[in-house]
Tab-separated table of N, CA and C in Angstrom:
chain	number	residue	atom	x	y	z
A	1	MET	N	97.520	109.798	95.017
A	1	MET	CA	96.500	108.838	94.639
A	1	MET	C	97.014	107.922	93.541
A	2	LYS	N	97.748	108.487	92.558
A	2	LYS	CA	98.282	107.661	91.481
A	2	LYS	C	99.235	106.616	92.038
A	3	ARG	N	100.045	107.039	93.022
A	3	ARG	CA	101.001	106.106	93.616
A	3	ARG	C	100.265	104.945	94.285
A	4	LEU	N	99.178	105.256	94.994
A	4	LEU	CA	98.387	104.232	95.639
A	4	LEU	C	97.834	103.248	94.620
A	5	MET	N	97.338	103.761	93.514
A	5	MET	CA	96.779	102.894	92.482
A	5	MET	C	97.847	101.985	91.878
A	6	LEU	N	99.080	102.454	91.825
A	6	LEU	CA	100.160	101.642	91.282
A	6	LEU	C	100.587	100.540	92.225
A	7	ILE	N	100.474	100.768	93.538
A	7	ILE	CA	100.945	99.742	94.453
A	7	ILE	C	99.852	98.775	94.903
A	8	LEU	N	98.591	99.075	94.630
A	8	LEU	CA	97.529	98.164	95.039
A	8	LEU	C	97.720	96.743	94.521
A	9	PRO	N	98.073	96.537	93.245
A	9	PRO	CA	98.296	95.159	92.801
A	9	PRO	C	99.441	94.487	93.555
A	10	LEU	N	100.468	95.227	93.906
A	10	LEU	CA	101.577	94.651	94.659
A	10	LEU	C	101.147	94.267	96.064
A	11	ILE	N	100.310	95.079	96.670
A	11	ILE	CA	99.808	94.765	98.001
A	11	ILE	C	98.988	93.487	97.958
A	12	ALA	N	98.165	93.340	96.955
A	12	ALA	CA	97.344	92.142	96.835
A	12	ALA	C	98.202	90.892	96.737
A	13	MET	N	99.359	90.992	96.095
A	13	MET	CA	100.227	89.829	95.950
A	13	MET	C	101.098	89.609	97.182
A	14	ALA	N	101.613	90.650	97.768
A	14	ALA	CA	102.626	90.499	98.805
A	14	ALA	C	102.118	90.758	100.217
A	15	GLY	N	101.007	91.410	100.383
A	15	GLY	CA	100.549	91.794	101.699
A	15	GLY	C	100.486	93.304	101.785
A	16	SER	N	100.424	93.822	102.996
A	16	SER	CA	100.381	95.269	103.157
A	16	SER	C	101.083	95.654	104.444
A	17	SER	N	101.328	96.950	104.605
A	17	SER	CA	101.967	97.403	105.831
A	17	SER	C	101.410	98.756	106.234
A	18	SER	N	101.541	99.052	107.512
A	18	SER	CA	101.156	100.344	108.059
A	18	SER	C	102.369	100.942	108.736
A	19	ASN	N	102.611	102.213	108.485
A	19	ASN	CA	103.632	102.920	109.242
A	19	ASN	C	102.986	103.335	110.548
A	20	VAL	N	103.673	103.067	111.659
A	20	VAL	CA	103.115	103.363	112.968
A	20	VAL	C	104.033	104.310	113.730
A	21	ALA	N	103.448	105.000	114.692
A	21	ALA	CA	104.199	105.910	115.558
A	21	ALA	C	103.871	105.588	117.005
A	22	LEU	N	104.869	105.703	117.872
A	22	LEU	CA	104.664	105.604	119.313
A	22	LEU	C	104.726	107.022	119.863
A	23	LYS	N	103.648	107.433	120.558
A	23	LYS	CA	103.574	108.805	121.073
A	23	LYS	C	103.446	108.779	122.590
A	24	ASP	N	104.081	109.758	123.242
A	24	ASP	CA	103.999	109.853	124.693
A	24	ASP	C	102.773	110.669	125.099
A	25	ASP	N	102.653	110.923	126.416
A	25	ASP	CA	101.482	111.638	126.936
A	25	ASP	C	101.321	113.040	126.372
A	26	SER	N	102.416	113.662	125.950
A	26	SER	CA	102.329	115.016	125.391
A	26	SER	C	102.114	115.004	123.879
A	27	ASN	N	101.777	113.828	123.330
A	27	ASN	CA	101.509	113.640	121.905
A	27	ASN	C	102.751	113.838	121.033
A	28	THR	N	103.931	113.667	121.616
A	28	THR	CA	105.185	113.774	120.884
A	28	THR	C	105.583	112.397	120.376
A	29	THR	N	105.930	112.304	119.104
A	29	THR	CA	106.357	111.023	118.543
A	29	THR	C	107.712	110.653	119.125
A	30	GLN	N	107.787	109.477	119.744
A	30	GLN	CA	109.021	108.988	120.342
A	30	GLN	C	109.670	107.902	119.500
A	31	ALA	N	108.882	107.264	118.646
A	31	ALA	CA	109.413	106.175	117.824
A	31	ALA	C	108.529	105.995	116.610
A	32	VAL	N	109.097	105.420	115.575
A	32	VAL	CA	108.341	105.064	114.381
A	32	VAL	C	108.657	103.623	114.026
A	33	GLY	N	107.762	103.012	113.269
A	33	GLY	CA	107.990	101.632	112.881
A	33	GLY	C	107.049	101.200	111.787
A	34	THR	N	107.087	99.910	111.501
A	34	THR	CA	106.269	99.337	110.446
A	34	THR	C	105.599	98.071	110.952
A	35	LEU	N	104.321	97.960	110.676
A	35	LEU	CA	103.535	96.776	110.964
A	35	LEU	C	103.231	96.165	109.606
A	36	THR	N	103.747	94.966	109.331
A	36	THR	CA	103.626	94.378	108.001
A	36	THR	C	102.762	93.130	108.033
A	37	LEU	N	101.800	93.085	107.141
A	37	LEU	CA	100.934	91.929	106.973
A	37	LEU	C	101.403	91.178	105.738
A	38	THR	N	101.809	89.937	105.918
A	38	THR	CA	102.235	89.118	104.782
A	38	THR	C	101.375	87.862	104.746
A	39	TRP	N	101.106	87.409	103.567
A	39	TRP	CA	100.177	86.292	103.416
A	39	TRP	C	100.838	84.936	103.600
A	40	LEU	N	102.062	84.764	103.182
A	40	LEU	CA	102.687	83.450	103.236
A	40	LEU	C	103.740	83.330	104.330
A	41	GLN	N	104.156	84.427	104.922
A	41	GLN	CA	105.168	84.422	105.970
A	41	GLN	C	104.555	85.002	107.238
A	42	PRO	N	105.244	84.814	108.361
A	42	PRO	CA	104.719	85.410	109.597
A	42	PRO	C	104.594	86.928	109.462
A	43	ASN	N	103.611	87.488	110.133
A	43	ASN	CA	103.432	88.939	110.151
A	43	ASN	C	104.541	89.543	110.997
A	44	SER	N	105.144	90.611	110.519
A	44	SER	CA	106.277	91.186	111.240
A	44	SER	C	105.979	92.613	111.680
A	45	MET	N	106.687	93.025	112.735
A	45	MET	CA	106.580	94.386	113.234
A	45	MET	C	107.971	94.826	113.644
A	46	GLU	N	108.293	96.064	113.342
A	46	GLU	CA	109.603	96.622	113.673
A	46	GLU	C	109.416	98.056	114.144
A	47	VAL	N	110.058	98.393	115.263
A	47	VAL	CA	109.967	99.735	115.830
A	47	VAL	C	111.360	100.173	116.266
A	48	MET	N	111.720	101.417	115.962
A	48	MET	CA	112.961	102.017	116.467
A	48	MET	C	112.591	102.922	117.638
A	49	LEU	N	113.136	102.635	118.807
A	49	LEU	CA	112.851	103.411	120.009
A	49	LEU	C	114.143	103.601	120.785
A	50	ASP	N	114.472	104.831	121.120
A	50	ASP	CA	115.692	105.148	121.870
A	50	ASP	C	116.938	104.569	121.207
A	51	GLY	N	116.966	104.590	119.876
A	51	GLY	CA	118.127	104.095	119.145
A	51	GLY	C	118.237	102.584	119.080
A	52	LYS	N	117.221	101.881	119.564
A	52	LYS	CA	117.233	100.416	119.541
A	52	LYS	C	116.178	99.912	118.568
A	53	ARG	N	116.504	98.838	117.872
A	53	ARG	CA	115.588	98.235	116.899
A	53	ARG	C	114.863	97.062	117.561
A	54	TYR	N	113.561	97.204	117.739
A	54	TYR	CA	112.714	96.151	118.300
A	54	TYR	C	112.038	95.431	117.140
A	55	VAL	N	112.127	94.120	117.096
A	55	VAL	CA	111.498	93.348	116.026
A	55	VAL	C	110.766	92.148	116.618
A	56	GLY	N	109.788	91.674	115.872
A	56	GLY	CA	109.057	90.488	116.292
A	56	GLY	C	107.918	90.198	115.348
A	57	GLU	N	107.195	89.167	115.684
A	57	GLU	CA	106.021	88.773	114.911
A	57	GLU	C	104.774	89.175	115.683
A	58	TRP	N	103.710	89.402	114.951
A	58	TRP	CA	102.451	89.746	115.580
A	58	TRP	C	101.361	88.822	115.077
A	59	ASP	N	100.305	88.717	115.872
A	59	ASP	CA	99.140	87.973	115.414
A	59	ASP	C	97.896	88.772	115.776
A	60	SER	N	96.804	88.382	115.179
A	60	SER	CA	95.556	89.107	115.416
A	60	SER	C	94.385	88.180	115.178
A	61	GLU	N	93.259	88.617	115.656
A	61	GLU	CA	92.019	87.910	115.365
A	61	GLU	C	90.920	88.936	115.146
A	62	ARG	N	89.924	88.516	114.444
A	62	ARG	CA	88.824	89.402	114.080
A	62	ARG	C	88.031	89.808	115.315
A	63	CYS	N	87.651	91.073	115.389
A	63	CYS	CA	86.804	91.580	116.471
A	63	CYS	C	85.351	91.268	116.138
A	64	LEU	N	84.679	90.609	117.062
A	64	LEU	CA	83.305	90.197	116.799
A	64	LEU	C	82.264	90.975	117.600
A	65	ASP	N	82.706	91.859	118.509
A	65	ASP	CA	81.735	92.634	119.278
A	65	ASP	C	82.182	94.094	119.393
A	66	ALA	N	81.251	94.945	119.814
A	66	ALA	CA	81.514	96.388	119.882
A	66	ALA	C	82.637	96.718	120.859
A	67	GLU	N	82.737	95.995	121.965
A	67	GLU	CA	83.793	96.265	122.943
A	67	GLU	C	85.172	96.064	122.325
A	68	CYS	N	85.352	94.997	121.585
A	68	CYS	CA	86.632	94.723	120.923
A	68	CYS	C	86.932	95.777	119.856
A	69	ARG	N	85.930	96.206	119.123
A	69	ARG	CA	86.142	97.157	118.021
A	69	ARG	C	86.593	98.530	118.494
A	70	GLY	N	86.311	98.867	119.745
A	70	GLY	CA	86.775	100.132	120.319
A	70	GLY	C	86.424	101.331	119.457
A	71	ALA	N	87.438	102.070	119.024
A	71	ALA	CA	87.245	103.299	118.240
A	71	ALA	C	86.547	103.048	116.910
A	72	TYR	N	86.531	101.805	116.459
A	72	TYR	CA	85.923	101.476	115.162
A	72	TYR	C	84.509	100.910	115.315
A	73	ARG	N	83.922	100.977	116.498
A	73	ARG	CA	82.631	100.327	116.740
A	73	ARG	C	81.488	100.911	115.926
A	74	THR	N	81.620	102.148	115.444
A	74	THR	CA	80.527	102.767	114.691
A	74	THR	C	80.668	102.589	113.181
A	75	MET	N	81.644	101.823	112.753
A	75	MET	CA	81.823	101.611	111.304
A	75	MET	C	80.645	100.837	110.737
A	76	SER	N	80.394	101.033	109.457
A	76	SER	CA	79.297	100.320	108.811
A	76	SER	C	79.564	98.816	108.841
A	77	LYS	N	78.503	98.064	108.818
A	77	LYS	CA	78.582	96.609	108.972
A	77	LYS	C	79.506	95.958	107.947
A	78	VAL	N	79.526	96.455	106.735
A	78	VAL	CA	80.342	95.856	105.682
A	78	VAL	C	81.839	95.956	106.010
A	79	HIS	N	82.252	96.991	106.756
A	79	HIS	CA	83.665	97.170	107.102
A	79	HIS	C	84.054	96.482	108.404
A	80	ARG	N	83.087	96.108	109.223
A	80	ARG	CA	83.393	95.513	110.527
A	80	ARG	C	84.176	94.216	110.427
A	81	ARG	N	84.005	93.474	109.374
A	81	ARG	CA	84.714	92.190	109.257
A	81	ARG	C	86.218	92.381	109.076
A	82	HIS	N	86.663	93.615	108.801
A	82	HIS	CA	88.087	93.898	108.618
A	82	HIS	C	88.743	94.444	109.887
A	83	ILE	N	87.977	94.604	110.954
A	83	ILE	CA	88.517	95.129	112.206
A	83	ILE	C	89.128	93.971	112.983
A	84	ARG	N	90.394	94.168	113.398
A	84	ARG	CA	91.130	93.099	114.066
A	84	ARG	C	91.779	93.606	115.346
A	85	GLU	N	91.913	92.696	116.290
A	85	GLU	CA	92.614	92.967	117.534
A	85	GLU	C	93.959	92.255	117.447
A	86	GLY	N	95.047	93.000	117.635
A	86	GLY	CA	96.368	92.410	117.469
A	86	GLY	C	97.266	92.602	118.674
A	87	GLN	N	98.328	91.792	118.712
A	87	GLN	CA	99.317	91.899	119.763
A	87	GLN	C	100.666	91.424	119.240
A	88	ALA	N	101.723	91.979	119.845
A	88	ALA	CA	103.083	91.601	119.454
A	88	ALA	C	104.008	91.748	120.653
A	89	VAL	N	105.011	90.880	120.693
A	89	VAL	CA	106.111	91.012	121.639
A	89	VAL	C	107.347	91.251	120.790
A	90	LEU	N	107.939	92.436	120.939
A	90	LEU	CA	109.105	92.818	120.150
A	90	LEU	C	110.328	92.828	121.055
A	91	LYS	N	111.468	92.411	120.493
A	91	LYS	CA	112.701	92.360	121.288
A	91	LYS	C	113.865	92.943	120.505
A	92	THR	N	114.836	93.472	121.259
A	92	THR	CA	116.089	93.932	120.665
A	92	THR	C	117.096	92.794	120.717
A	93	LYS	N	118.226	92.977	120.033
A	93	LYS	CA	119.300	91.975	120.103
A	93	LYS	C	119.784	91.802	121.536
A	94	GLU	N	119.704	92.872	122.312
A	94	GLU	CA	120.168	92.826	123.701
A	94	GLU	C	119.142	92.205	124.650
A	95	GLY	N	117.942	91.911	124.142
A	95	GLY	CA	116.919	91.280	124.971
A	95	GLY	C	115.894	92.228	125.565
A	96	ASP	N	115.985	93.533	125.263
A	96	ASP	CA	114.960	94.470	125.736
A	96	ASP	C	113.634	94.129	125.069
A	97	ARG	N	112.540	94.345	125.782
A	97	ARG	CA	111.228	93.896	125.312
A	97	ARG	C	110.256	95.069	125.210
A	98	LEU	N	109.377	95.001	124.199
A	98	LEU	CA	108.313	95.977	123.981
A	98	LEU	C	107.040	95.185	123.689
A	99	ASP	N	106.034	95.318	124.558
A	99	ASP	CA	104.760	94.608	124.390
A	99	ASP	C	103.739	95.563	123.797
A	100	CYS	N	103.128	95.172	122.686
A	100	CYS	CA	102.170	96.034	121.994
A	100	CYS	C	100.839	95.317	121.813
A	101	GLU	N	99.769	96.082	121.883
A	101	GLU	CA	98.435	95.565	121.555
A	101	GLU	C	97.643	96.685	120.909
A	102	TRP	N	96.737	96.317	120.011
A	102	TRP	CA	96.021	97.325	119.235
A	102	TRP	C	94.753	96.752	118.624
A	103	VAL	N	93.941	97.665	118.105
A	103	VAL	CA	92.802	97.339	117.256
A	103	VAL	C	93.072	98.058	115.943
A	104	SER	N	92.784	97.390	114.828
A	104	SER	CA	93.103	98.003	113.539
A	104	SER	C	91.996	97.807	112.519
A	105	HIS	N	91.924	98.759	111.646
A	105	HIS	CA	91.191	98.668	110.394
A	105	HIS	C	92.207	99.206	109.398
A	106	LEU	N	93.136	98.300	109.000
A	106	LEU	CA	94.334	98.694	108.249
A	106	LEU	C	94.005	99.589	107.067
A	107	PRO	N	94.829	100.613	106.892
A	107	PRO	CA	96.120	100.845	107.536
A	107	PRO	C	96.023	101.561	108.879
A	108	ASP	N	94.827	101.928	109.339
A	108	ASP	CA	94.696	102.652	110.600
A	108	ASP	C	94.873	101.696	111.776
A	109	VAL	N	95.619	102.135	112.782
A	109	VAL	CA	95.944	101.328	113.959
A	109	VAL	C	95.793	102.210	115.191
A	110	LYS	N	95.162	101.673	116.248
A	110	LYS	CA	95.043	102.396	117.516
A	110	LYS	C	95.334	101.413	118.641
A	111	GLY	N	96.341	101.737	119.462
A	111	GLY	CA	96.680	100.848	120.559
A	111	GLY	C	97.757	101.422	121.443
A	112	SER	N	98.528	100.528	122.079
A	112	SER	CA	99.595	100.975	122.968
A	112	SER	C	100.736	99.969	122.975
A	113	CYS	N	101.911	100.460	123.357
A	113	CYS	CA	103.095	99.624	123.548
A	113	CYS	C	103.695	99.984	124.899
A	114	ARG	N	104.243	98.975	125.582
A	114	ARG	CA	104.812	99.165	126.906
A	114	ARG	C	106.201	98.539	126.963
A	115	THR	N	107.177	99.298	127.455
A	115	THR	CA	108.531	98.769	127.613
A	115	THR	C	108.587	97.923	128.883
A	116	GLN	N	109.657	97.153	129.019
A	116	GLN	CA	109.777	96.301	130.204
A	116	GLN	C	109.981	97.113	131.483
A	117	ASN	N	110.408	98.378	131.356
A	117	ASN	CA	110.558	99.210	132.557
A	117	ASN	C	109.324	100.078	132.828
A	118	GLY	N	108.222	99.815	132.116
A	118	GLY	CA	106.949	100.458	132.418
A	118	GLY	C	106.586	101.695	131.612
A	119	ARG	N	107.447	102.157	130.721
A	119	ARG	CA	107.081	103.303	129.877
A	119	ARG	C	105.986	102.863	128.912
A	120	THR	N	104.947	103.678	128.785
A	120	THR	CA	103.825	103.348	127.909
A	120	THR	C	103.713	104.400	126.815
A	121	PHE	N	103.427	103.934	125.605
A	121	PHE	CA	103.281	104.807	124.444
A	121	PHE	C	101.992	104.472	123.722
A	122	ARG	N	101.363	105.489	123.156
A	122	ARG	CA	100.190	105.289	122.303
A	122	ARG	C	100.688	104.834	120.941
A	123	LEU	N	100.089	103.794	120.397
A	123	LEU	CA	100.436	103.260	119.080
A	123	LEU	C	99.355	103.694	118.103
A	124	GLU	N	99.765	104.338	117.014
A	124	GLU	CA	98.794	104.784	116.015
A	124	GLU	C	99.454	104.838	114.646
A	125	GLU	N	98.628	104.967	113.632
A	125	GLU	CA	99.152	105.102	112.272
A	125	GLU	C	99.964	106.388	112.178
A	126	ALA	N	101.150	106.300	111.587
A	126	ALA	CA	101.987	107.489	111.393
A	126	ALA	C	101.464	108.251	110.188
A	127	LYS	N	101.039	109.476	110.415
A	127	LYS	CA	100.527	110.319	109.329
A	127	LYS	C	101.699	110.957	108.602
A	128	PRO	N	101.665	110.998	107.270
A	128	PRO	CA	102.756	111.636	106.530
A	128	PRO	C	102.831	113.127	106.847
A	129	THR	N	104.043	113.647	106.890
A	129	THR	CA	104.215	115.080	107.112
A	129	THR	C	104.181	115.800	105.775
A	130	LYS	N	103.650	117.006	105.774
A	130	LYS	CA	103.511	117.755	104.522
A	130	LYS	C	104.567	118.804	104.421
């Protein structure tokens, strides 16, 4: 908690980020990455999958109805304005592609990513290990 209190002013100045995980059907983490929100630069996303670094920019827009809010539809009205629907196209240096879409109430993220060969992964906030 103390660490969080120390970085809050930095987040306000620079933006914020969420650590994300890509999980397969058996709930096994296959990849980890970072979704970064920056105020003055494009929003960036980076994921390591199968030893390859996928990077790109993401964009989002505010969710205005219950269908868009998905898992967050029951949140109190005051928090609903922070729920966003996002998408990103990430690429490796070799040109491999990863398409991601999600709904977020940062730092929490719920969505999916799909490789160009059809593999699909659940996208969610990476929980710290204890």
